[in-house]
mmCIF file of C-alpha atoms in Angstrom:
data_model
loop_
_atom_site.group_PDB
_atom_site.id
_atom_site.type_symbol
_atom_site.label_atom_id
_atom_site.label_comp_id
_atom_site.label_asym_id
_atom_site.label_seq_id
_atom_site.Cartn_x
_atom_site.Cartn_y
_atom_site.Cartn_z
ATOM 1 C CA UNK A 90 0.000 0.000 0.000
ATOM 2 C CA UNK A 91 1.156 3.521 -0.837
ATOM 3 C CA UNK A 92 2.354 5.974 2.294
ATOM 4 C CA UNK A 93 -0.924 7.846 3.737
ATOM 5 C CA UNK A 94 -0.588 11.315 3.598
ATOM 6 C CA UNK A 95 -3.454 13.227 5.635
ATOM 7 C CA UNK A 96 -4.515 16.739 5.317
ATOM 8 C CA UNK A 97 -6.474 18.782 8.079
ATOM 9 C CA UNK A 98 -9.322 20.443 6.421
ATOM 10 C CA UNK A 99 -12.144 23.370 7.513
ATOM 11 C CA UNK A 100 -15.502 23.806 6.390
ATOM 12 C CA UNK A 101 -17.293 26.941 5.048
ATOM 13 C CA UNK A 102 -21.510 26.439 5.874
ATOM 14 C CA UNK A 103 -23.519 28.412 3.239
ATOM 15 C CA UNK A 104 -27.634 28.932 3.112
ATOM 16 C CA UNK A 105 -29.257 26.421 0.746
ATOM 17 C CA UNK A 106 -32.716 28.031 -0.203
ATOM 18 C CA UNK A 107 -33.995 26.649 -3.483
ATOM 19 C CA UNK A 108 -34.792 30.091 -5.037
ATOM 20 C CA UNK A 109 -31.450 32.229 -4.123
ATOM 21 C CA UNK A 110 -28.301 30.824 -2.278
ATOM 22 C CA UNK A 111 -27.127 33.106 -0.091
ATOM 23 C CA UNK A 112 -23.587 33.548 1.516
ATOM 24 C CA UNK A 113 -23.244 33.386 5.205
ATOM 25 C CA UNK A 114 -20.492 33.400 7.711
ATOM 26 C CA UNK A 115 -18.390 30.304 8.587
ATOM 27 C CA UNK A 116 -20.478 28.507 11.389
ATOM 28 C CA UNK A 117 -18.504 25.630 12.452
ATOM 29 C CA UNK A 118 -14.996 23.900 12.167
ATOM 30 C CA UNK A 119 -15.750 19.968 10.469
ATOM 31 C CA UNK A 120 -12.217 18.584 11.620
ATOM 32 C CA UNK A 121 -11.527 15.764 8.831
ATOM 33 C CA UNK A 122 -8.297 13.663 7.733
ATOM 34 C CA UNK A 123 -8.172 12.988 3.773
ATOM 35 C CA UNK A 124 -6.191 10.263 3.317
ATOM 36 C CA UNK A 125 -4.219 9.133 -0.020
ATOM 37 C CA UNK A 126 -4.773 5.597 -1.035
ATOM 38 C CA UNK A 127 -3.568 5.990 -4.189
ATOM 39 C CA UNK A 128 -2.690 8.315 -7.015
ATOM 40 C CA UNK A 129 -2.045 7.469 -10.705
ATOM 41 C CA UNK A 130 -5.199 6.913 -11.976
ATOM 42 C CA UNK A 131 -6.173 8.951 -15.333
ATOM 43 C CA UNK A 132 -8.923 10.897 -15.104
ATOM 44 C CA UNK A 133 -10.970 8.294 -12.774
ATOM 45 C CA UNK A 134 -15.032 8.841 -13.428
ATOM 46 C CA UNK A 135 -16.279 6.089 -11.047
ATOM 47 C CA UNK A 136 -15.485 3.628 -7.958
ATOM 48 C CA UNK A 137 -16.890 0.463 -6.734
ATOM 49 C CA UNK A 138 -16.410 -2.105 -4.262
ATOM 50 C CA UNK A 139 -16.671 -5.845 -5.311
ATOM 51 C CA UNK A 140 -15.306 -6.867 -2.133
ATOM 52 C CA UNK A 141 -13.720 -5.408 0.766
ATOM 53 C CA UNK A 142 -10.509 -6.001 -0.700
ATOM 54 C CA UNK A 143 -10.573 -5.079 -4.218
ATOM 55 C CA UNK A 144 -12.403 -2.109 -5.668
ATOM 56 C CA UNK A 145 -12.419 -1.196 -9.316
ATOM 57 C CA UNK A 146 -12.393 2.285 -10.688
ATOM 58 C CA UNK A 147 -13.531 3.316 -14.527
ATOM 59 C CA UNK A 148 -11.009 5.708 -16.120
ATOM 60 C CA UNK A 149 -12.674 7.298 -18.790
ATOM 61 C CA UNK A 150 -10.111 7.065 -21.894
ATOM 62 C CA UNK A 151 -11.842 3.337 -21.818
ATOM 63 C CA UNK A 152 -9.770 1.617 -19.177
ATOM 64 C CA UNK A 153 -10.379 -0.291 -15.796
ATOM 65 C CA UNK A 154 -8.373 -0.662 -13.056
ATOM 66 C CA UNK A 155 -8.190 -3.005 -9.839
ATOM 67 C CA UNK A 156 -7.114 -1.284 -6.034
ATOM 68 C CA UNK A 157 -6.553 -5.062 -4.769
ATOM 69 C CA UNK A 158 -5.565 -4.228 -0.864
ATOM 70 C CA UNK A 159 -5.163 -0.383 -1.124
ATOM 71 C CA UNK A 160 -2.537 -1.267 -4.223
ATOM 72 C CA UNK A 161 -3.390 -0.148 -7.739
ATOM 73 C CA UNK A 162 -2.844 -2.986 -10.309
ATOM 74 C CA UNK A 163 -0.334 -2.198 -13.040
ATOM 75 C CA UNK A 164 -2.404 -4.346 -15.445
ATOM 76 C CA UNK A 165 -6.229 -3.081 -16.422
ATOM 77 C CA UNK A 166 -8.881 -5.150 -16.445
ATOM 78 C CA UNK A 167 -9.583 -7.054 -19.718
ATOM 79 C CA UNK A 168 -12.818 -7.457 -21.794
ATOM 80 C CA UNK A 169 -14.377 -3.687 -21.423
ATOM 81 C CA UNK A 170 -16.418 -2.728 -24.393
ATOM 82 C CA UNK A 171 -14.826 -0.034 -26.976
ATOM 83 C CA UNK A 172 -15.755 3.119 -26.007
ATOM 84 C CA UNK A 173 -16.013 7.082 -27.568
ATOM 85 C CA UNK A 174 -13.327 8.650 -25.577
ATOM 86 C CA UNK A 175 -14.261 12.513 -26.919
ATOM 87 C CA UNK A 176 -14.582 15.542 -24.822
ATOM 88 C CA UNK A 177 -16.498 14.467 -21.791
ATOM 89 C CA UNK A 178 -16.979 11.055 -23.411
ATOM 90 C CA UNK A 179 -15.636 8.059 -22.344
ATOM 91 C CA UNK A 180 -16.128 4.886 -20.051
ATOM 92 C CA UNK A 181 -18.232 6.406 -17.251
ATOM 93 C CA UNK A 182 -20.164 5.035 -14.250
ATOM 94 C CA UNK A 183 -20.286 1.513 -12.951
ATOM 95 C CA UNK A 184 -22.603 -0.763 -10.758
ATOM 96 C CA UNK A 185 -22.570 -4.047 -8.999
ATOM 97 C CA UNK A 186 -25.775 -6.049 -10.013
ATOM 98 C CA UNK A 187 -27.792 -6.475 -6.653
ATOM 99 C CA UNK A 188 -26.932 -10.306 -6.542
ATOM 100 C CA UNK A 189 -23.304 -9.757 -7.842
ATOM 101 C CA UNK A 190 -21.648 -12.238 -5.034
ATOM 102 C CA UNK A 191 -24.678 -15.308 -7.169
ATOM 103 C CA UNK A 192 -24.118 -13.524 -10.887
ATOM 104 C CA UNK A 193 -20.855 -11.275 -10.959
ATOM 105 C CA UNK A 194 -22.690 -8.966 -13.016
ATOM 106 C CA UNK A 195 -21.249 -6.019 -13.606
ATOM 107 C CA UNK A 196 -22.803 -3.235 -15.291
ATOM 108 C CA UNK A 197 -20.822 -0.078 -16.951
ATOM 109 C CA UNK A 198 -22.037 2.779 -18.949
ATOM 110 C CA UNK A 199 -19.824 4.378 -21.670
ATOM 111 C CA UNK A 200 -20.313 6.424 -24.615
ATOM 112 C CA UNK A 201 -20.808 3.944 -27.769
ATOM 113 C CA UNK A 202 -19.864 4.429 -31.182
ATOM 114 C CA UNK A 203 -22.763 5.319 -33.293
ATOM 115 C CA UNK A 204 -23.098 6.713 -36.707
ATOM 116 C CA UNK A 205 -20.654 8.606 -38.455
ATOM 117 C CA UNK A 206 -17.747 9.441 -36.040
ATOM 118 C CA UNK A 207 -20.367 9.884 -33.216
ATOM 119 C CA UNK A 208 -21.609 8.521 -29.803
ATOM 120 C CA UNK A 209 -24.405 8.166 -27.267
ATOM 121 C CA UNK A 210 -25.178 6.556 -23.862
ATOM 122 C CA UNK A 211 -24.816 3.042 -23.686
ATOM 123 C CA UNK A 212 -25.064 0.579 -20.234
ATOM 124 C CA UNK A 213 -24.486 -2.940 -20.310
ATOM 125 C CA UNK A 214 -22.837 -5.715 -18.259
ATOM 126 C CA UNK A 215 -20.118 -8.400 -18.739
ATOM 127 C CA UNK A 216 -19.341 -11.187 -15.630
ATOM 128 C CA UNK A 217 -15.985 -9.718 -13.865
ATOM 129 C CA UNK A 218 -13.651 -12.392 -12.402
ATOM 130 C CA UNK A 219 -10.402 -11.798 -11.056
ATOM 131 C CA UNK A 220 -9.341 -9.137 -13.049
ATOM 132 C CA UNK A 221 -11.314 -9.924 -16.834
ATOM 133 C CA UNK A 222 -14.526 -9.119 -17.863
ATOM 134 C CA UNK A 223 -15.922 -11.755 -20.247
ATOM 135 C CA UNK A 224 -19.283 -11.657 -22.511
ATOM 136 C CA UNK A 225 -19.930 -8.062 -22.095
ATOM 137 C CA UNK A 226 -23.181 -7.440 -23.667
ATOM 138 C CA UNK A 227 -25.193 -3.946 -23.829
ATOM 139 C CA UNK A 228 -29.009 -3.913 -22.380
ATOM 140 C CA UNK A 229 -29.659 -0.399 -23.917
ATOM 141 C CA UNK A 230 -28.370 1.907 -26.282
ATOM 142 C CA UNK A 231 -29.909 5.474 -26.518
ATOM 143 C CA UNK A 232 -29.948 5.089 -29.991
ATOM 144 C CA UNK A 233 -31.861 8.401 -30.571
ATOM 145 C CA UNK A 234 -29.638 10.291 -29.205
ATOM 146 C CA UNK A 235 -26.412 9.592 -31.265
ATOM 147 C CA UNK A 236 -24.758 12.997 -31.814
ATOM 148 C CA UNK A 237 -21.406 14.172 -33.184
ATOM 149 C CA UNK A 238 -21.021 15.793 -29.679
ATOM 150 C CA UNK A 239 -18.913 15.050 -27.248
ATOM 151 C CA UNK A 240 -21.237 16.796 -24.317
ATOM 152 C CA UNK A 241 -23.093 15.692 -21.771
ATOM 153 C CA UNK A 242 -23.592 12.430 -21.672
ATOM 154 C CA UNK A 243 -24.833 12.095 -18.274
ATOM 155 C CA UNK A 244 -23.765 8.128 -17.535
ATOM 156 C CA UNK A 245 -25.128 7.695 -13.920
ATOM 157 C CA UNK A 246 -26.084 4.525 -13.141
ATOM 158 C CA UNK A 247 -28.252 3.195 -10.085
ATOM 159 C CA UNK A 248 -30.310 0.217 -8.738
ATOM 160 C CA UNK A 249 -33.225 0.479 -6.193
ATOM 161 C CA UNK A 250 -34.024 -1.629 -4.007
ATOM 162 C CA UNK A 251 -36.522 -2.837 -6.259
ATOM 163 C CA UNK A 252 -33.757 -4.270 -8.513
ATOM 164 C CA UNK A 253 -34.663 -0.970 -11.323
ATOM 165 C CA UNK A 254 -32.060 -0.112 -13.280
ATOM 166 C CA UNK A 255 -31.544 3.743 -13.975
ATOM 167 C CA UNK A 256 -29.437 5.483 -15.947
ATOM 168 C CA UNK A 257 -28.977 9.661 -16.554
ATOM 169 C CA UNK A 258 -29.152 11.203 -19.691
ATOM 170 C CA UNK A 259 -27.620 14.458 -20.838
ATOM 171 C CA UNK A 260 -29.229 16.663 -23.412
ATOM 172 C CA UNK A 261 -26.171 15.787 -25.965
ATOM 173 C CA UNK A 262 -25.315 19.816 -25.593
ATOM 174 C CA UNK A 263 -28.628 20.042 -27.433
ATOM 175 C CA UNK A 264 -30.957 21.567 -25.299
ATOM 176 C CA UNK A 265 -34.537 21.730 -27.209
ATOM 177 C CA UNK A 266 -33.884 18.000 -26.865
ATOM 178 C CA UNK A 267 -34.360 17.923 -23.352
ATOM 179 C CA UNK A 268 -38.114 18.737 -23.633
ATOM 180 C CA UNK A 269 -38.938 15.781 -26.198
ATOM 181 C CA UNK A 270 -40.339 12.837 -25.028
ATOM 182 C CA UNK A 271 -39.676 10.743 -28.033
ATOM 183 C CA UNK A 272 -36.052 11.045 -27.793
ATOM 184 C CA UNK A 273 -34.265 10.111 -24.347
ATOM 185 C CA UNK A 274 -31.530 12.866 -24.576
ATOM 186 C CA UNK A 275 -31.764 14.860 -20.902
ATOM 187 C CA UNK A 276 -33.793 12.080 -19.015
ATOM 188 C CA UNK A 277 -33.393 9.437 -16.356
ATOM 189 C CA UNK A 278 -34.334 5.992 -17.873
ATOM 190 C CA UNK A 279 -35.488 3.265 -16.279
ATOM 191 C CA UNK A 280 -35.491 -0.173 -16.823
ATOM 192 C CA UNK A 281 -35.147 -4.012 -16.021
ATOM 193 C CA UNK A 282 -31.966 -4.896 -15.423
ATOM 194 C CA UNK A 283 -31.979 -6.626 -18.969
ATOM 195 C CA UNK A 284 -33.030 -3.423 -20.464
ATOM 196 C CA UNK A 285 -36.744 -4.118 -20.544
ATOM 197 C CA UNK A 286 -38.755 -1.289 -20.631
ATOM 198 C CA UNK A 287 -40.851 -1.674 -17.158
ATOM 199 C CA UNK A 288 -44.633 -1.249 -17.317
ATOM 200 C CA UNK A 289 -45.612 1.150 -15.023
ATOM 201 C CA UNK A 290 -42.893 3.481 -16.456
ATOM 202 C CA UNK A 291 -45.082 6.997 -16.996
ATOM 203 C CA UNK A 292 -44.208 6.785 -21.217
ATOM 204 C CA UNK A 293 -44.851 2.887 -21.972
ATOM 205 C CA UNK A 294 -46.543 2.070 -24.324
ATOM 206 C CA UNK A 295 -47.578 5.689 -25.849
ATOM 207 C CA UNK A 296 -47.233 6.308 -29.395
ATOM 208 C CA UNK A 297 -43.888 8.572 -30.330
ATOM 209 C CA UNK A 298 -42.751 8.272 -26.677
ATOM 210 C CA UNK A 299 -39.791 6.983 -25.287
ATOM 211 C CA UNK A 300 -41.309 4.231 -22.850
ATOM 212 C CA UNK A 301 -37.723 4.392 -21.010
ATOM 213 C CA UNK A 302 -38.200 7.532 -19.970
ATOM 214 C CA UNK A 303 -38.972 8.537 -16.313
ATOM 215 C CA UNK A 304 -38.616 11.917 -15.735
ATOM 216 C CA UNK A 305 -37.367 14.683 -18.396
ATOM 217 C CA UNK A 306 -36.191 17.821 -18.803
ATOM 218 C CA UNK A 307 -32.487 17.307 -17.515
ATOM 219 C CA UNK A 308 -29.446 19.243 -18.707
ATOM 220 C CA UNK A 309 -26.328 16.637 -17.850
ATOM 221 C CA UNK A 310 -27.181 14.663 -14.763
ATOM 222 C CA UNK A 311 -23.858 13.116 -13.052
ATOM 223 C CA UNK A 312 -24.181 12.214 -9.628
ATOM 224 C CA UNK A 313 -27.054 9.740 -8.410
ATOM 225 C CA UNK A 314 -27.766 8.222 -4.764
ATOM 226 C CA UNK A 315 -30.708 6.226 -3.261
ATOM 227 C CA UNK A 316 -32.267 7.890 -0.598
ATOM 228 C CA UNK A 317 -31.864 6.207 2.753
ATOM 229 C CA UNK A 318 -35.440 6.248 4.215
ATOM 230 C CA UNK A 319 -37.619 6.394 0.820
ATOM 231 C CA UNK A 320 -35.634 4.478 -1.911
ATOM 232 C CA UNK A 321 -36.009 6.921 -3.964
ATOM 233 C CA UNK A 322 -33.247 8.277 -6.666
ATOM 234 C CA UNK A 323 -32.123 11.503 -5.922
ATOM 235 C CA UNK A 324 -29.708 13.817 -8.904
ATOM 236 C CA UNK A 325 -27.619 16.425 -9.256
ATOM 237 C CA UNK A 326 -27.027 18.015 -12.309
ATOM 238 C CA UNK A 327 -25.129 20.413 -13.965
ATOM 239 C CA UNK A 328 -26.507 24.006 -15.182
ATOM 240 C CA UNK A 329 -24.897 26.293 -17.709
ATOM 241 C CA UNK A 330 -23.057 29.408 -16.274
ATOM 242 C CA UNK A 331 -24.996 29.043 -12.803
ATOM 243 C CA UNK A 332 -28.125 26.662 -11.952
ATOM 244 C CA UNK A 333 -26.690 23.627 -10.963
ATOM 245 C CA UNK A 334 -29.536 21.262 -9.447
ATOM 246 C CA UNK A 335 -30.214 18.895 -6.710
ATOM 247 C CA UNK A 336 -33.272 17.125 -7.915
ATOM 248 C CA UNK A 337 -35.661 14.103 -6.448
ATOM 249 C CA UNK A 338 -36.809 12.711 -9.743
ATOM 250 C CA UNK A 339 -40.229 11.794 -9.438
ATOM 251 C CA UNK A 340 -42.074 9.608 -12.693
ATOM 252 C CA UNK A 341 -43.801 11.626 -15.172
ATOM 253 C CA UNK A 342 -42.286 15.229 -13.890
ATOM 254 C CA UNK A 343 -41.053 17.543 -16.369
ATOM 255 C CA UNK A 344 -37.809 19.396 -14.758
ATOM 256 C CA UNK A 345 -37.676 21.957 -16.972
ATOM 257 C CA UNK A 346 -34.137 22.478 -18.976
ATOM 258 C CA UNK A 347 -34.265 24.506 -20.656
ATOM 259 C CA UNK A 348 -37.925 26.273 -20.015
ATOM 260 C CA UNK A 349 -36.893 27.376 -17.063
ATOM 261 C CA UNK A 350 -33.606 27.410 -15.402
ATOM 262 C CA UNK A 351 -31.621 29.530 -12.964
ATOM 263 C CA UNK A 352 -28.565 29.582 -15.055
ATOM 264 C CA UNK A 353 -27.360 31.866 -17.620
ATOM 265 C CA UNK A 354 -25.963 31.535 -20.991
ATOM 266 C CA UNK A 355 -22.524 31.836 -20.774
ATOM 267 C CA UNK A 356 -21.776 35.362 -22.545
ATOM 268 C CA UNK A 357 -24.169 36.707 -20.118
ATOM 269 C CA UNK A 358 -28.421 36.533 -20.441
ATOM 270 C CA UNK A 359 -30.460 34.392 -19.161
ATOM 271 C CA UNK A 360 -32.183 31.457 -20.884
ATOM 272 C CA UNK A 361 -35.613 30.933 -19.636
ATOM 273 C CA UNK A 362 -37.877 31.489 -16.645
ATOM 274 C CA UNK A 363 -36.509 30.825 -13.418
ATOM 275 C CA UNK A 364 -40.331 29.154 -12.611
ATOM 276 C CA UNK A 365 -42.888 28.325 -14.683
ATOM 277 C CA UNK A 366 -46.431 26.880 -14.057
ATOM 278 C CA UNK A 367 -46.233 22.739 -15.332
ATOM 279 C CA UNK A 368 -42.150 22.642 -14.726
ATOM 280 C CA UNK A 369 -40.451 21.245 -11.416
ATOM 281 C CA UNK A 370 -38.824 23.446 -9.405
ATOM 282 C CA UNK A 371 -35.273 21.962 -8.088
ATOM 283 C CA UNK A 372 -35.137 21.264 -4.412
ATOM 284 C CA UNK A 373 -31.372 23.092 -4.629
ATOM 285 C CA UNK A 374 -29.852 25.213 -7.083
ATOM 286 C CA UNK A 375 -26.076 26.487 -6.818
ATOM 287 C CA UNK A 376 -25.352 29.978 -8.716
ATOM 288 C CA UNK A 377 -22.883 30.586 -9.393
ATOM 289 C CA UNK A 378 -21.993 26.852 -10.696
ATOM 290 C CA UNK A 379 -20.157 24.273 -8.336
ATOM 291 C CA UNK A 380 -20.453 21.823 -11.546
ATOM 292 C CA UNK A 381 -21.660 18.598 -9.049
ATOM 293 C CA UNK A 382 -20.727 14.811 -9.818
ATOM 294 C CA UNK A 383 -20.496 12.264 -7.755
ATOM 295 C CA UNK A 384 -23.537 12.095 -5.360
ATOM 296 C CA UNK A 385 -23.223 9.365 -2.499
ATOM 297 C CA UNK A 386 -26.267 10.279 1.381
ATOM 298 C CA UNK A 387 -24.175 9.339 4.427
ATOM 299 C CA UNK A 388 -25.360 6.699 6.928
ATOM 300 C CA UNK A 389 -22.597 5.353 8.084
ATOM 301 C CA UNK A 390 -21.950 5.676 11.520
ATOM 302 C CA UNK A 391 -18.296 7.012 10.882
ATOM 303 C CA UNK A 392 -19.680 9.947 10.298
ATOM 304 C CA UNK A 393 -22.474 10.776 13.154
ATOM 305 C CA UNK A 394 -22.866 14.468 12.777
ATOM 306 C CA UNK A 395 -23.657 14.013 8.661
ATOM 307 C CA UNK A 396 -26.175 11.420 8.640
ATOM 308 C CA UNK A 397 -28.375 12.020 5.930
ATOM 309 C CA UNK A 398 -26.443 14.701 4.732
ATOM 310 C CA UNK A 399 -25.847 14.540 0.795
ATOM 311 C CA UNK A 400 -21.954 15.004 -0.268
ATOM 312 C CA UNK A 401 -21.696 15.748 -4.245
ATOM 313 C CA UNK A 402 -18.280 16.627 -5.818
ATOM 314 C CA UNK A 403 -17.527 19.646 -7.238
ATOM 315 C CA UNK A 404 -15.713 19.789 -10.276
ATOM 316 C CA UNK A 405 -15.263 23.183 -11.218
ATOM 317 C CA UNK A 406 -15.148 24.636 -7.598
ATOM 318 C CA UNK A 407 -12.997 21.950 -6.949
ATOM 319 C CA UNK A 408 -14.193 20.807 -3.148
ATOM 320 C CA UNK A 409 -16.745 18.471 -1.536
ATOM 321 C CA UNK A 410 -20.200 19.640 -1.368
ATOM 322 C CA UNK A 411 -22.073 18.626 1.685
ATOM 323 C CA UNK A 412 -25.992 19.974 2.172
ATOM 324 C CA UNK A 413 -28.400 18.700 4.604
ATOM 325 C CA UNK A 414 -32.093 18.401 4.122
ATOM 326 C CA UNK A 415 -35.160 18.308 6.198
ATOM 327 C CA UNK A 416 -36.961 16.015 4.105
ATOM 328 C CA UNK A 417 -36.977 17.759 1.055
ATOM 329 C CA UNK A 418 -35.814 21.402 2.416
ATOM 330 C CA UNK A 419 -32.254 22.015 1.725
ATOM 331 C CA UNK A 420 -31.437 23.387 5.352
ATOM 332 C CA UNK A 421 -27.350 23.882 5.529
ATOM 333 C CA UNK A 422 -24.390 23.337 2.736
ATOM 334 C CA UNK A 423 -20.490 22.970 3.605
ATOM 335 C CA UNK A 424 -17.841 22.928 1.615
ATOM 336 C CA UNK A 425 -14.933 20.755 2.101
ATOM 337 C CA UNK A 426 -11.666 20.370 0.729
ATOM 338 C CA UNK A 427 -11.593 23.853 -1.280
ATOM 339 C CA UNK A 428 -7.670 23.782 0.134
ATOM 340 C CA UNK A 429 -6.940 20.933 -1.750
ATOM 341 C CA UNK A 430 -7.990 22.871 -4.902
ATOM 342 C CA UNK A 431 -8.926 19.366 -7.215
ATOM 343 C CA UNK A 432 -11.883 18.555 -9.189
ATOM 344 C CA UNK A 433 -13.973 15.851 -7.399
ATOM 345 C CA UNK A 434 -15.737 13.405 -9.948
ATOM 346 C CA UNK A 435 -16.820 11.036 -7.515
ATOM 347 C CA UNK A 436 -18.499 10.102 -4.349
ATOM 348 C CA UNK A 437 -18.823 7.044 -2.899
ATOM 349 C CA UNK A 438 -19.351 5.063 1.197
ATOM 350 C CA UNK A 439 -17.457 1.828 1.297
ATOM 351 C CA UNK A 440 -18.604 -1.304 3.307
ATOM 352 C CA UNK A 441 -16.221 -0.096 6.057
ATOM 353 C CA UNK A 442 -18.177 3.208 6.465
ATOM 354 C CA UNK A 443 -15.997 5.724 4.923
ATOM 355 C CA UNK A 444 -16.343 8.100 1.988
ATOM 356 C CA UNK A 445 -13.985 7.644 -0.697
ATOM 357 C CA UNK A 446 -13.338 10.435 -3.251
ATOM 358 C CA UNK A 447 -11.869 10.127 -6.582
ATOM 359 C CA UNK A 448 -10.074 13.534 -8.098
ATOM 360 C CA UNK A 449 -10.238 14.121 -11.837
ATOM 361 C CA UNK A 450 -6.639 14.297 -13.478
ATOM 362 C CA UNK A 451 -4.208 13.345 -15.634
ATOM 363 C CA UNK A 452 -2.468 11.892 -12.747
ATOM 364 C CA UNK A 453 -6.157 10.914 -10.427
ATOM 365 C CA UNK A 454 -6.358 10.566 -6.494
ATOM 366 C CA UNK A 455 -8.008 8.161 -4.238
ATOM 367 C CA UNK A 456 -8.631 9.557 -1.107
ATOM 368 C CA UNK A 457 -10.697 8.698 1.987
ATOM 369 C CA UNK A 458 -12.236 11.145 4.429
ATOM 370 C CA UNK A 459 -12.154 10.031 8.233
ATOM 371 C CA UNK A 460 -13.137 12.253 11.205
ATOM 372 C CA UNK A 461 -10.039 13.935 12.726
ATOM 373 C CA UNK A 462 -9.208 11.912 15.946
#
């Protein structure tokens, strides 16, 4: 295992209100250790833990690499699908199946090849063994939304507790797209684990929709957690200059990119409405943008002062994003690690009750937060 180096960090608290986020004064000193696990990974977009001794992390020029007792594997791991890696294109998020320890399923989304030079959002699964990844096989391709693009993909992946599969959307950098229902650009989709298309999804079945759909009106979704006492997915996503969400998607709700938004363009005026009758407002909105990914509620016990709190990274603010909630009132934010100065792209508690973060570089960190002793 690599030396542990530890860094002492501070918290700033900030108002959360969902129609104006307000600066206040430092309230409190969060005492925490950051801890380096490893570094060397190349710009790391997702962690997971297959076992308590060997976690896997998706770097998103297309490889896959093993931590195998807190020691990154020289070798990657063999059998991951081809992928676009373009702009914010790559190999993205990845999942466990529910039964993994019965099926070894696991399940990675990626931008595909499609078309003519182009690419869209693609999840499927291959068995993972000791390193290789054999008979990997898609269960959907958002075929509609292939696109010479190379933004906003989205790529979050998820299962409830019902065994659902979902899976963010971004709006391709195309943002009328967002707002139709035949095409799945800026959604969450969700589906069987196969890549059936459920039946009580809110589209199925309808003429000219896309049945996968489950909410719509997204701009580039990129962090996505389970809430702890309802199940529930919960989303952040990111705006354009300003109007970065936290959302509860709920089935059937429109969320309103790009209708209304609290962002801007980015040479200056606004876009839409910042409300609109028929449009979901977001439960949080950060302006100007922290650019969120990575979404992970604590409930570990490690922690006892956060519990329920959601942590997001923060890419372009480059720290770690905590906000509490009363149910679903954002109440109190703090930002962590804005010393450290690097963009956080993921968020994750392991089955020993810690957080792990992964920072987004050439040269990529894995780091673990633990109270200050």
């Amino acid at each position: 295992m690599r030396p542990v180096t530890t860094l002492l960090l501070t918290s700033l608290a900030l108002s959360a209100c969902a129609d104006n986020a307000a600066t206040l004064a430092p309230q409190s000193n969060n005492d925490i250790r950051a801890s380096e696990i490893t570094d060397g990974l190349h710009h790391p977009w997702s962690l997971a833990f297959v076992s308590d001794s060997e976690w896997l992390v998706t770097e998103r020029r297309g490889t896959l690499r093993r931590i195998v007792d807190g020691d990154l594997q020289d070798n990657a791991v063999t059998g991951v699908p081809q992928v676009v890696a373009s702009g914010q294109g790559g190999l993205m998020d990845m999942a466990p199946h529910p039964d993994f320890a019965d099926n070894q399923r696991l399940y990675l989304s990626y931008a595909k090849p499609c078309g003519d030079g182009g690419g869209t959002t693609a999840v499927g699964y291959g068995i993972y063994k000791d390193g290789a990844l054999s008979a990997f096989q898609d269960v959907y391709v958002a075929e509609a939304s292939c696109t010479n693009t190379a933004k906003h993909f989205g790529g979050r992946i998820l299962f409830d507790n019902e065994g659902f599969l979902f899976l963010t959307i971004g709006d391709r950098g195309q943002r009328d797209r967002a707002q139709d229902t035949s095409d799945p650009a800026g959604s969450v989709v969700r589906l069987h684990d196969d890549g059936r298309i459920p039946e009580d999804n809110p589209l199925a079945g309808q003429q000219g929709k896309a049945g996968e759909i489950w909410s719509w009106g997204h701009r580039n979704p990129q962090g996505l957690a389970l809430h702890p006492q309802t199940g529930k997915p919960w989303l952040n996503e990111h705006g354009p200059r300003g109007g970065d969400e936290i959302n509860a998607p709920e089935p059937g709700i429109n969320y309103g990119w790009p209708v209304i938004t609290y962002g801007r363009e980015y040479y200056g005026p606004s876009i839409g409405d910042t409300e609109k009758k028929g449009y979901a407002q977001p439960l949080l909105h950060w302006t100007p943008s922290i650019a969120p990914s990575g979404m992970a509620f604590v409930t570990s016990n490690r922690y006892p002062d956060w519990q329920g709190d959601i942590v997001n990274g923060a890419l372009k603010l480059t720290h770690l994003n905590k906000v509490s909630f009363d149910g679903k009132t954002a109440t109190r934010e703090v930002r962590l690690l804005q010393d450290r100065g690097e963009r956080i792209r993921d968020v994750r508690q392991g089955p020993d009750g810690y957080l792990y973060l992964l920072t987004d570089s050439s040269n990529g960190k894995l780091l673990r937060l633990a109270p200050a002793e």
